[in-house]
GROMACS .gro file of N, CA and C in nm:
model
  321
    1UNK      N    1  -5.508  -6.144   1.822
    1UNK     CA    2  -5.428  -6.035   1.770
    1UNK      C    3  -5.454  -5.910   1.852
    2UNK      N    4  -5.380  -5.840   1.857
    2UNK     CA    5  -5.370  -5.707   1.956
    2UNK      C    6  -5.416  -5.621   1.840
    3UNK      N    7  -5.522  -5.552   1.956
    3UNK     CA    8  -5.575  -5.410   1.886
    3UNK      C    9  -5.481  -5.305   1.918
    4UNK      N   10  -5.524  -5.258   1.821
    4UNK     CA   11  -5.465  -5.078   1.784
    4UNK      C   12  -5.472  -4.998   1.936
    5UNK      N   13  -5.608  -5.002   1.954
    5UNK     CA   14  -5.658  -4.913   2.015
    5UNK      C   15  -5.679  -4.919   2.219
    6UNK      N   16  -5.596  -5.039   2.242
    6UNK     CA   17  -5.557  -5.071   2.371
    6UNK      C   18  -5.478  -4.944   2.405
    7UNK      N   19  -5.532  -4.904   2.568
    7UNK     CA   20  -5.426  -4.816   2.601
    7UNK      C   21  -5.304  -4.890   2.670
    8UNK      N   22  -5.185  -4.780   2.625
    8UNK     CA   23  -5.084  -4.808   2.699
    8UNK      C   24  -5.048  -4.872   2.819
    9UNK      N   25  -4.937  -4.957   2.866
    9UNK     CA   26  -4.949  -4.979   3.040
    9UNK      C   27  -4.921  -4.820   3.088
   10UNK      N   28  -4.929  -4.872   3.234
   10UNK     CA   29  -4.848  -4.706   3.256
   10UNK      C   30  -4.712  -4.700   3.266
   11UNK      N   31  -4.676  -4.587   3.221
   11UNK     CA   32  -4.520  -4.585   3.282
   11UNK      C   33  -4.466  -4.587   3.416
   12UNK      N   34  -4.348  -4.609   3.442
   12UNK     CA   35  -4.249  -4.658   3.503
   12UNK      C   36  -4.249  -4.513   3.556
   13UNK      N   37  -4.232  -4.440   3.657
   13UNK     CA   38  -4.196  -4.297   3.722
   13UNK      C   39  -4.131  -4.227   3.623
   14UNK      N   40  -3.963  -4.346   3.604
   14UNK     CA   41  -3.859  -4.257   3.544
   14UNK      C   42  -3.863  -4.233   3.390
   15UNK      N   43  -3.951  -4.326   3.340
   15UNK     CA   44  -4.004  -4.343   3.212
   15UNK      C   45  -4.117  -4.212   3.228
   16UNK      N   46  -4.194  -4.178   3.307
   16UNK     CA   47  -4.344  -4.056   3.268
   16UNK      C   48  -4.227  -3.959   3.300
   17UNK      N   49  -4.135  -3.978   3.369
   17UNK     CA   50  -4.048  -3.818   3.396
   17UNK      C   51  -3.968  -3.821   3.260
   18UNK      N   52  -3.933  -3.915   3.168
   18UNK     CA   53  -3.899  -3.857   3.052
   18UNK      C   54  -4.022  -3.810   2.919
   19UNK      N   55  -4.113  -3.876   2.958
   19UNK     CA   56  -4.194  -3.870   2.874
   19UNK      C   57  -4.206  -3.689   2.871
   20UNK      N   58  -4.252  -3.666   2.966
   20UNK     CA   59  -4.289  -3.521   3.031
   20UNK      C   60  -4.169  -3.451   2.988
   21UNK      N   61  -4.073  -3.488   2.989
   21UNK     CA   62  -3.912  -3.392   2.971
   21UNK      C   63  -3.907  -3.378   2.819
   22UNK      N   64  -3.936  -3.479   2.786
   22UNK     CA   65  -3.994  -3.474   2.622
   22UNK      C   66  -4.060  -3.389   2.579
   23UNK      N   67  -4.178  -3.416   2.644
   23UNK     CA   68  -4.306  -3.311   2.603
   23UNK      C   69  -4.292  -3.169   2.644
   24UNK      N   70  -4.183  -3.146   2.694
   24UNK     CA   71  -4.145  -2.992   2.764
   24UNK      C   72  -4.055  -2.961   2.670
   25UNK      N   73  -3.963  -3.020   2.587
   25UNK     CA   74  -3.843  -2.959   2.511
   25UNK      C   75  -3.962  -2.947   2.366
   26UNK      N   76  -4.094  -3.053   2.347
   26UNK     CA   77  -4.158  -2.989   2.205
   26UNK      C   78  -4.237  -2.832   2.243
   27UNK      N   79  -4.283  -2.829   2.385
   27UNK     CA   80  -4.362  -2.682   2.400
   27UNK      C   81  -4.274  -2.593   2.405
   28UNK      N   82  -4.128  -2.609   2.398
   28UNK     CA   83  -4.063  -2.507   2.370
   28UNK      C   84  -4.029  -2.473   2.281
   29UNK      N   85  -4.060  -2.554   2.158
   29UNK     CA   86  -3.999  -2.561   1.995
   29UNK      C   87  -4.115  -2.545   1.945
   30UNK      N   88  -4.221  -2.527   1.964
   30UNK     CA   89  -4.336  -2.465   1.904
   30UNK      C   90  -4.340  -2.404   1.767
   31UNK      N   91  -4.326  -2.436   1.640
   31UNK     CA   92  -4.351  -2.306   1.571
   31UNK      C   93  -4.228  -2.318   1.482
   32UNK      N   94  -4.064  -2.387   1.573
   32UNK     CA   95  -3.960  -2.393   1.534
   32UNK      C   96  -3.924  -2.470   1.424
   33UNK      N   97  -3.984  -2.527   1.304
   33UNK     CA   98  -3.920  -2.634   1.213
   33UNK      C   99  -3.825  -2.715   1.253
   34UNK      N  100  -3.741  -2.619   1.259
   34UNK     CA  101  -3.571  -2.691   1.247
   34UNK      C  102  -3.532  -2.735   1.402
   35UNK      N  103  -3.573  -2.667   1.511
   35UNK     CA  104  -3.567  -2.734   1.632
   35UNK      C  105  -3.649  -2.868   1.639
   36UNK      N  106  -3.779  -2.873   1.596
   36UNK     CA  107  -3.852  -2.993   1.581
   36UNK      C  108  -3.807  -3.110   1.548
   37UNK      N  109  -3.736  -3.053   1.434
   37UNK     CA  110  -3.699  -3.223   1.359
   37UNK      C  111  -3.569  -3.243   1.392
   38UNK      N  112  -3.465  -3.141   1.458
   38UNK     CA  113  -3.371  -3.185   1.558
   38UNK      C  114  -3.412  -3.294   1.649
   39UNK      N  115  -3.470  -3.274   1.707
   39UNK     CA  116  -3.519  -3.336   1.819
   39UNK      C  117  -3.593  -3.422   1.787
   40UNK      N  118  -3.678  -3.474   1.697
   40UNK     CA  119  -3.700  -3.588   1.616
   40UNK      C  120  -3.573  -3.665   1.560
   41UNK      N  121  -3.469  -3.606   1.554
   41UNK     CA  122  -3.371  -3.685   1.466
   41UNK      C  123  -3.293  -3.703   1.589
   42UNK      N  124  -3.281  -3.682   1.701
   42UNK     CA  125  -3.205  -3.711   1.845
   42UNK      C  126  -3.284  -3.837   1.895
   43UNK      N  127  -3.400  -3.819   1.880
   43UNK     CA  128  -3.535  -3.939   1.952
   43UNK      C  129  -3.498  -4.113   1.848
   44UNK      N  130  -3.523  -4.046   1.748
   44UNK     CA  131  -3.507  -4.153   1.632
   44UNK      C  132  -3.376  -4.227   1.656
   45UNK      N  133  -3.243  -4.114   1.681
   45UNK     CA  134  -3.126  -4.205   1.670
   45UNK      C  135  -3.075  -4.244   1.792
   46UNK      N  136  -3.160  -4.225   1.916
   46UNK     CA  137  -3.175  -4.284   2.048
   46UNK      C  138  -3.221  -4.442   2.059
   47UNK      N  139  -3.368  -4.408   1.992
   47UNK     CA  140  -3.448  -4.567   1.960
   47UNK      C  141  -3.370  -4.644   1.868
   48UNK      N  142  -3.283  -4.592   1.748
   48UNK     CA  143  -3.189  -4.704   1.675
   48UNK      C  144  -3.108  -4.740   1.735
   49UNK      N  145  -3.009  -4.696   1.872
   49UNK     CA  146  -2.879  -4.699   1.947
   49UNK      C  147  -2.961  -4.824   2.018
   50UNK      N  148  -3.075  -4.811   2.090
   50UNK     CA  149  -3.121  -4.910   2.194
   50UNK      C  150  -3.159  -4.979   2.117
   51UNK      N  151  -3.226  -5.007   2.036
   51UNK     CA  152  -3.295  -5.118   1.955
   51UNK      C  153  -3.126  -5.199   1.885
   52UNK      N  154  -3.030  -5.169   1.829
   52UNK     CA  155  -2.951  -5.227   1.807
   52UNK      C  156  -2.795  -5.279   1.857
   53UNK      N  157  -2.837  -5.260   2.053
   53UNK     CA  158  -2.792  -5.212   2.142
   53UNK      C  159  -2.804  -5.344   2.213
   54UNK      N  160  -2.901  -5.248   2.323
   54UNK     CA  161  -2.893  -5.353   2.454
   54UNK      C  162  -3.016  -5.412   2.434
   55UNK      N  163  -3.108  -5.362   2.324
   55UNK     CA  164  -3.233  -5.430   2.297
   55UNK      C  165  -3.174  -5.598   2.242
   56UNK      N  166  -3.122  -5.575   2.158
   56UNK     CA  167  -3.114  -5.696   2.068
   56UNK      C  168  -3.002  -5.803   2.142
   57UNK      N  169  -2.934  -5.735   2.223
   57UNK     CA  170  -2.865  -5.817   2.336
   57UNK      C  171  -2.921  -5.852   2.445
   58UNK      N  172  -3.057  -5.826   2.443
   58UNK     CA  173  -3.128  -5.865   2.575
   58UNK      C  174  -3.233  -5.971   2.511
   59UNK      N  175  -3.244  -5.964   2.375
   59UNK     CA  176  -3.384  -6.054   2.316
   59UNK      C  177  -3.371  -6.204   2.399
   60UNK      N  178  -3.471  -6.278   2.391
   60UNK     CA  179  -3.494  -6.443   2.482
   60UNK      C  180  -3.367  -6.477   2.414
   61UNK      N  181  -3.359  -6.623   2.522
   61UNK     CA  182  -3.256  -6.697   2.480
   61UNK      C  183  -3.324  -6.883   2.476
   62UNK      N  184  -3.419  -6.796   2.572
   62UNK     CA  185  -3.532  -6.975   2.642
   62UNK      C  186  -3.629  -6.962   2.551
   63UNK      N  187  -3.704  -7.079   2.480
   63UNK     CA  188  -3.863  -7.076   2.501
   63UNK      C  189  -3.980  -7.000   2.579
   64UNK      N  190  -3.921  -7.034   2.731
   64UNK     CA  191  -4.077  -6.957   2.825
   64UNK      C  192  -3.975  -6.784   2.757
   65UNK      N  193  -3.836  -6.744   2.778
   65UNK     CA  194  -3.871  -6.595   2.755
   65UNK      C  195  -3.937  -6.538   2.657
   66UNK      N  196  -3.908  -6.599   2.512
   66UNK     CA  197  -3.978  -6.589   2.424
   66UNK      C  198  -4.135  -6.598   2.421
   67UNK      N  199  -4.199  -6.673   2.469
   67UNK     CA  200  -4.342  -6.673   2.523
   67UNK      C  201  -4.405  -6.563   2.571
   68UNK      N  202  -4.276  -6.521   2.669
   68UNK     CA  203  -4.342  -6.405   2.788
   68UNK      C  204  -4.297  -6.274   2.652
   69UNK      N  205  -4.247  -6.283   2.579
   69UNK     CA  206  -4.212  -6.169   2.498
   69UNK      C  207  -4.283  -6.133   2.373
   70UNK      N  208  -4.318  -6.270   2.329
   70UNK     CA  209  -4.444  -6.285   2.218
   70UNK      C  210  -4.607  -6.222   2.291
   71UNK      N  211  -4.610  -6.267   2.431
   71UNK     CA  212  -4.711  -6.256   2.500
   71UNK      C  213  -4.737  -6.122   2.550
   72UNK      N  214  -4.644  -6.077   2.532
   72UNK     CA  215  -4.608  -5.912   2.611
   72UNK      C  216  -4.652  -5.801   2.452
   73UNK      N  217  -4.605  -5.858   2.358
   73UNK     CA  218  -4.610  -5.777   2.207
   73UNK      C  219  -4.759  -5.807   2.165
   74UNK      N  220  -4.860  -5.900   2.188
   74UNK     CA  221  -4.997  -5.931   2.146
   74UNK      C  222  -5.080  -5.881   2.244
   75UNK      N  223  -5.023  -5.831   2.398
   75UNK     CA  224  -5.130  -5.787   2.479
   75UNK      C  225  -5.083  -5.614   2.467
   76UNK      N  226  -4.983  -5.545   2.450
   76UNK     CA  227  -4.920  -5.449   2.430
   76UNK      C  228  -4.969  -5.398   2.283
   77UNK      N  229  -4.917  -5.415   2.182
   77UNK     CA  230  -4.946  -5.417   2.042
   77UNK      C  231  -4.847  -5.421   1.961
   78UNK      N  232  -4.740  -5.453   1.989
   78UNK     CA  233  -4.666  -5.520   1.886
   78UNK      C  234  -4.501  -5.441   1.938
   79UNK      N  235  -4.434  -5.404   1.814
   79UNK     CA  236  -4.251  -5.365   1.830
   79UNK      C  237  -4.307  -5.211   1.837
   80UNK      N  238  -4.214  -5.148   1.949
   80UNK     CA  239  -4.189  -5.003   1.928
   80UNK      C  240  -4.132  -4.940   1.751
   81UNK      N  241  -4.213  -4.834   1.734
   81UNK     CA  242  -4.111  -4.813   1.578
   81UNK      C  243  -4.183  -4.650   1.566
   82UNK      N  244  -4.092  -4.559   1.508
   82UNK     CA  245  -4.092  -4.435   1.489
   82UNK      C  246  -4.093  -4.399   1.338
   83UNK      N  247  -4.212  -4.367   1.309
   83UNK     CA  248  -4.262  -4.373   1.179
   83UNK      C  249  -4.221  -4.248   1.096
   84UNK      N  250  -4.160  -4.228   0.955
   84UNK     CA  251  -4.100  -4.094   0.940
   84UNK      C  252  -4.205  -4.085   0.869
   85UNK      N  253  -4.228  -3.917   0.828
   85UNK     CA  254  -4.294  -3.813   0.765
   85UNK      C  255  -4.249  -3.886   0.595
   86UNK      N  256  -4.368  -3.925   0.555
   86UNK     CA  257  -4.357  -3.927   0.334
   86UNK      C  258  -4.355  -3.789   0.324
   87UNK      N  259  -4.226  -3.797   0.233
   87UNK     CA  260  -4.213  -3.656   0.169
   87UNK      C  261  -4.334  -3.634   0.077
   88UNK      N  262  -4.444  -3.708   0.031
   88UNK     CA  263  -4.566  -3.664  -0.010
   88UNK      C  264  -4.658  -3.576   0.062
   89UNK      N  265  -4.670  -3.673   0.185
   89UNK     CA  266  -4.716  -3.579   0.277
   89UNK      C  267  -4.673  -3.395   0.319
   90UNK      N  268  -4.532  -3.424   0.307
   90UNK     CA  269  -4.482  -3.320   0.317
   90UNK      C  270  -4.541  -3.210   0.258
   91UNK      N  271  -4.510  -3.268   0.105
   91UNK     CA  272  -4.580  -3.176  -0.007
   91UNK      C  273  -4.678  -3.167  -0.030
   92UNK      N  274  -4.799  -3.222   0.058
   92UNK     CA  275  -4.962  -3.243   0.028
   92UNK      C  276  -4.920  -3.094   0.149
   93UNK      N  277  -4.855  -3.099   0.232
   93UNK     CA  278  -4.911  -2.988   0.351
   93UNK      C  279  -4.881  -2.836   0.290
   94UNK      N  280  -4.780  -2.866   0.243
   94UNK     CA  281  -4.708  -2.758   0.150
   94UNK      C  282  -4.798  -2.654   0.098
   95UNK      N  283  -4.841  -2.761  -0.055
   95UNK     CA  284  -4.937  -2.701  -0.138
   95UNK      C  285  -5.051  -2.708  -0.048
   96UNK      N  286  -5.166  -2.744   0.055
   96UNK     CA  287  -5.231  -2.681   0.146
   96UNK      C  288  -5.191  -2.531   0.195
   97UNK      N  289  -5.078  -2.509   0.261
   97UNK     CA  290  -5.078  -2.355   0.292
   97UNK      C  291  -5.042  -2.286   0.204
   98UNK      N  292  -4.969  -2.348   0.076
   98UNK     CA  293  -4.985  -2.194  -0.019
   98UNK      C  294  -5.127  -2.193  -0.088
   99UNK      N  295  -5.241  -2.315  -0.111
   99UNK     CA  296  -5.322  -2.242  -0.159
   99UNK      C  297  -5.432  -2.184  -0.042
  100UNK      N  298  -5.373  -2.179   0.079
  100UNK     CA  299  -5.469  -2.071   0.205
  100UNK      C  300  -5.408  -1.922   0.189
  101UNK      N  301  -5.303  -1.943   0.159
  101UNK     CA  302  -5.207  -1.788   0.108
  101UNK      C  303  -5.262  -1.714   0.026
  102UNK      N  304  -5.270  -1.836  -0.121
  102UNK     CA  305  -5.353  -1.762  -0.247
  102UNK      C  306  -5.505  -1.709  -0.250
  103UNK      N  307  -5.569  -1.770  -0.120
  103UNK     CA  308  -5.703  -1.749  -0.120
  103UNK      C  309  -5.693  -1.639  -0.045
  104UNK      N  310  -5.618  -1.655   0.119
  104UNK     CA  311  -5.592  -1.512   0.154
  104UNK      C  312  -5.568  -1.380   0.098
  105UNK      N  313  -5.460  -1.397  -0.025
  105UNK     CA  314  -5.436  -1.266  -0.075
  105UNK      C  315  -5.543  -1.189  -0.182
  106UNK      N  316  -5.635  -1.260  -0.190
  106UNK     CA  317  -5.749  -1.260  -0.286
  106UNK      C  318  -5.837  -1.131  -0.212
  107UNK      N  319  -5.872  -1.205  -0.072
  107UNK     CA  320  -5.961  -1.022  -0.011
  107UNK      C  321  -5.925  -0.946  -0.024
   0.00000   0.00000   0.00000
């Protein structure tokens, strides 16, 4: 079974030049809420377009591809997937900064 904690392969050039293009449109949304989860909700409905796309039109058709694809997901760690925010969580962070507020306004 594939661990968690394997690093990544490396990327592909054009793959680290998006990665990076990525990571340049979040240091610019810093701070922004609503730009953030734009751009979370652009990423998300990118990975659903390909995953139900050219992903699932490319899955094996042979045995050995399937092998090399089973074999690729146990040395890798398994299916790509973009995990959303529990609105619990949400509200655990919530009530965290209002009660740093309430303690703040206390001095």
């Amino acid at each position: 079974m594939a661990s968690c904690d394997r690093n990544p392969p490396p990327l592909d050039p054009e793959l680290k030049q998006l990665a990076e293009h990525i990571d340049g449109l979040v240091q610019t949304r810093m701070g922004d809420w609503e730009a953030l989860l734009s751009l979370l909700r652009t990423i998300e409905s990118a990975h659903r377009d390909i995953c139900e796309t050219a992903f699932q039109a490319s899955l094996p058709r042979t045995r050995h591809e399937l092998y090399s694809l089973l074999r690729d997901i146990e040395q890798q760690g398994g299916w790509p997937y973009i995990p959303r925010m529990k609105l619990q969580t949400l509200l655990e962070h919530l009530s965290t900064s209002e009660g740093e507020e309430t303690e703040a306004g206390k001095d």
